[in-house]
Coordinates of C-alpha atoms in Angstrom, one line a residue:
M22 CA 62.7 -81.5 45.9
E23 CA 59.9 -81.6 47.9
A24 CA 61.2 -80.5 51.1
N25 CA 61.1 -77.4 49.8
L26 CA 56.9 -77.4 49.1
P27 CA 54.8 -75.4 52.0
I28 CA 53.6 -77.8 54.4
L29 CA 49.6 -78.2 52.8
D30 CA 51.7 -79.6 50.0
R31 CA 54.0 -81.4 52.1
D32 CA 51.6 -83.1 53.7
A33 CA 49.5 -83.9 50.4
Y34 CA 52.4 -85.4 49.4
L35 CA 53.3 -87.5 51.7
G36 CA 49.3 -88.7 51.9
Y37 CA 49.3 -89.1 48.8
Q38 CA 52.3 -91.7 48.9
A39 CA 51.0 -92.7 51.7
T40 CA 48.0 -94.1 50.0
E41 CA 50.1 -96.0 47.2
L42 CA 52.1 -98.3 50.0
L43 CA 49.0 -99.0 51.2
T44 CA 47.1 -99.9 47.7
T45 CA 50.8 -101.8 46.6
T46 CA 51.2 -103.7 50.0
R47 CA 47.0 -104.4 49.8
R48 CA 48.1 -106.0 45.8
R49 CA 51.3 -108.3 47.9
D50 CA 53.3 -105.7 45.3
S51 CA 57.2 -105.5 48.0
H52 CA 59.3 -104.7 44.7
H53 CA 56.9 -101.1 44.5
A54 CA 56.7 -100.6 48.0
V55 CA 60.1 -101.0 48.3
Q56 CA 60.7 -98.2 45.5
V57 CA 57.6 -95.8 47.2
I58 CA 59.3 -95.6 50.5
R59 CA 62.9 -94.9 48.8
H60 CA 60.9 -92.3 46.7
V61 CA 60.2 -90.7 49.2
F62 CA 63.9 -90.5 51.2
A63 CA 65.2 -89.3 47.9
E64 CA 62.4 -86.7 47.1
A65 CA 61.0 -85.2 50.2
G66 CA 64.3 -86.4 52.9
T67 CA 65.0 -88.5 56.0
A68 CA 62.9 -86.4 57.9
A69 CA 59.4 -87.5 55.9
G70 CA 61.4 -91.0 54.2
M71 CA 61.6 -91.6 57.9
W72 CA 58.2 -89.8 59.5
L73 CA 56.1 -92.0 56.3
A74 CA 58.3 -95.8 57.1
N75 CA 56.9 -95.2 60.2
W76 CA 53.5 -94.6 60.1
Y77 CA 53.3 -97.2 57.6
F78 CA 54.9 -100.0 59.6
D79 CA 52.7 -99.1 62.8
T80 CA 49.7 -98.8 60.8
V81 CA 50.0 -102.5 58.3
T82 CA 51.3 -103.9 62.5
R83 CA 48.1 -102.9 64.0
M84 CA 45.5 -103.2 61.3
S85 CA 46.6 -106.3 60.1
D86 CA 46.9 -109.9 60.4
D87 CA 48.1 -111.3 57.0
P88 CA 51.3 -112.1 56.8
A89 CA 52.0 -111.7 53.8
M90 CA 51.1 -107.3 54.4
H91 CA 53.8 -107.8 57.4
A92 CA 56.5 -110.2 55.0
I93 CA 56.4 -106.8 52.9
V94 CA 56.6 -104.6 55.8
D95 CA 59.9 -106.6 56.8
D96 CA 61.2 -106.5 53.5
C97 CA 61.1 -102.4 53.2
I98 CA 62.5 -102.7 57.0
R99 CA 65.3 -104.6 55.0
E100 CA 65.8 -102.1 52.1
L101 CA 66.1 -99.0 55.2
E102 CA 68.6 -100.8 57.4
Q103 CA 71.4 -101.9 54.1
T104 CA 71.0 -98.2 52.6
Y105 CA 71.0 -96.4 55.5
G106 CA 72.5 -98.6 58.4
R107 CA 71.3 -100.1 60.8
P108 CA 71.6 -98.2 64.2
R109 CA 73.8 -100.0 66.8
Y110 CA 73.0 -99.4 70.2
E111 CA 75.8 -99.5 72.8
P112 CA 74.5 -100.6 76.1

């Protein structure tokens, strides 16, 4: 749905979701953080979902040393791996 919006509207949508994701993480609500990521994948598509997930993982990893926040990132990663499969790397 949002994937068909003009770039500015899509950016506003992702910006809102990014804010929601960080706010949820600060509140220690792992379940809602996972829901936000799943929602972006469903509504905006895989490319937008991957962009948001990568931004989120990088931001929390670099900006916080709080183990609870890192645990929420881990929960989100597990959810994405379960939903989309873990990439297989071949030597």
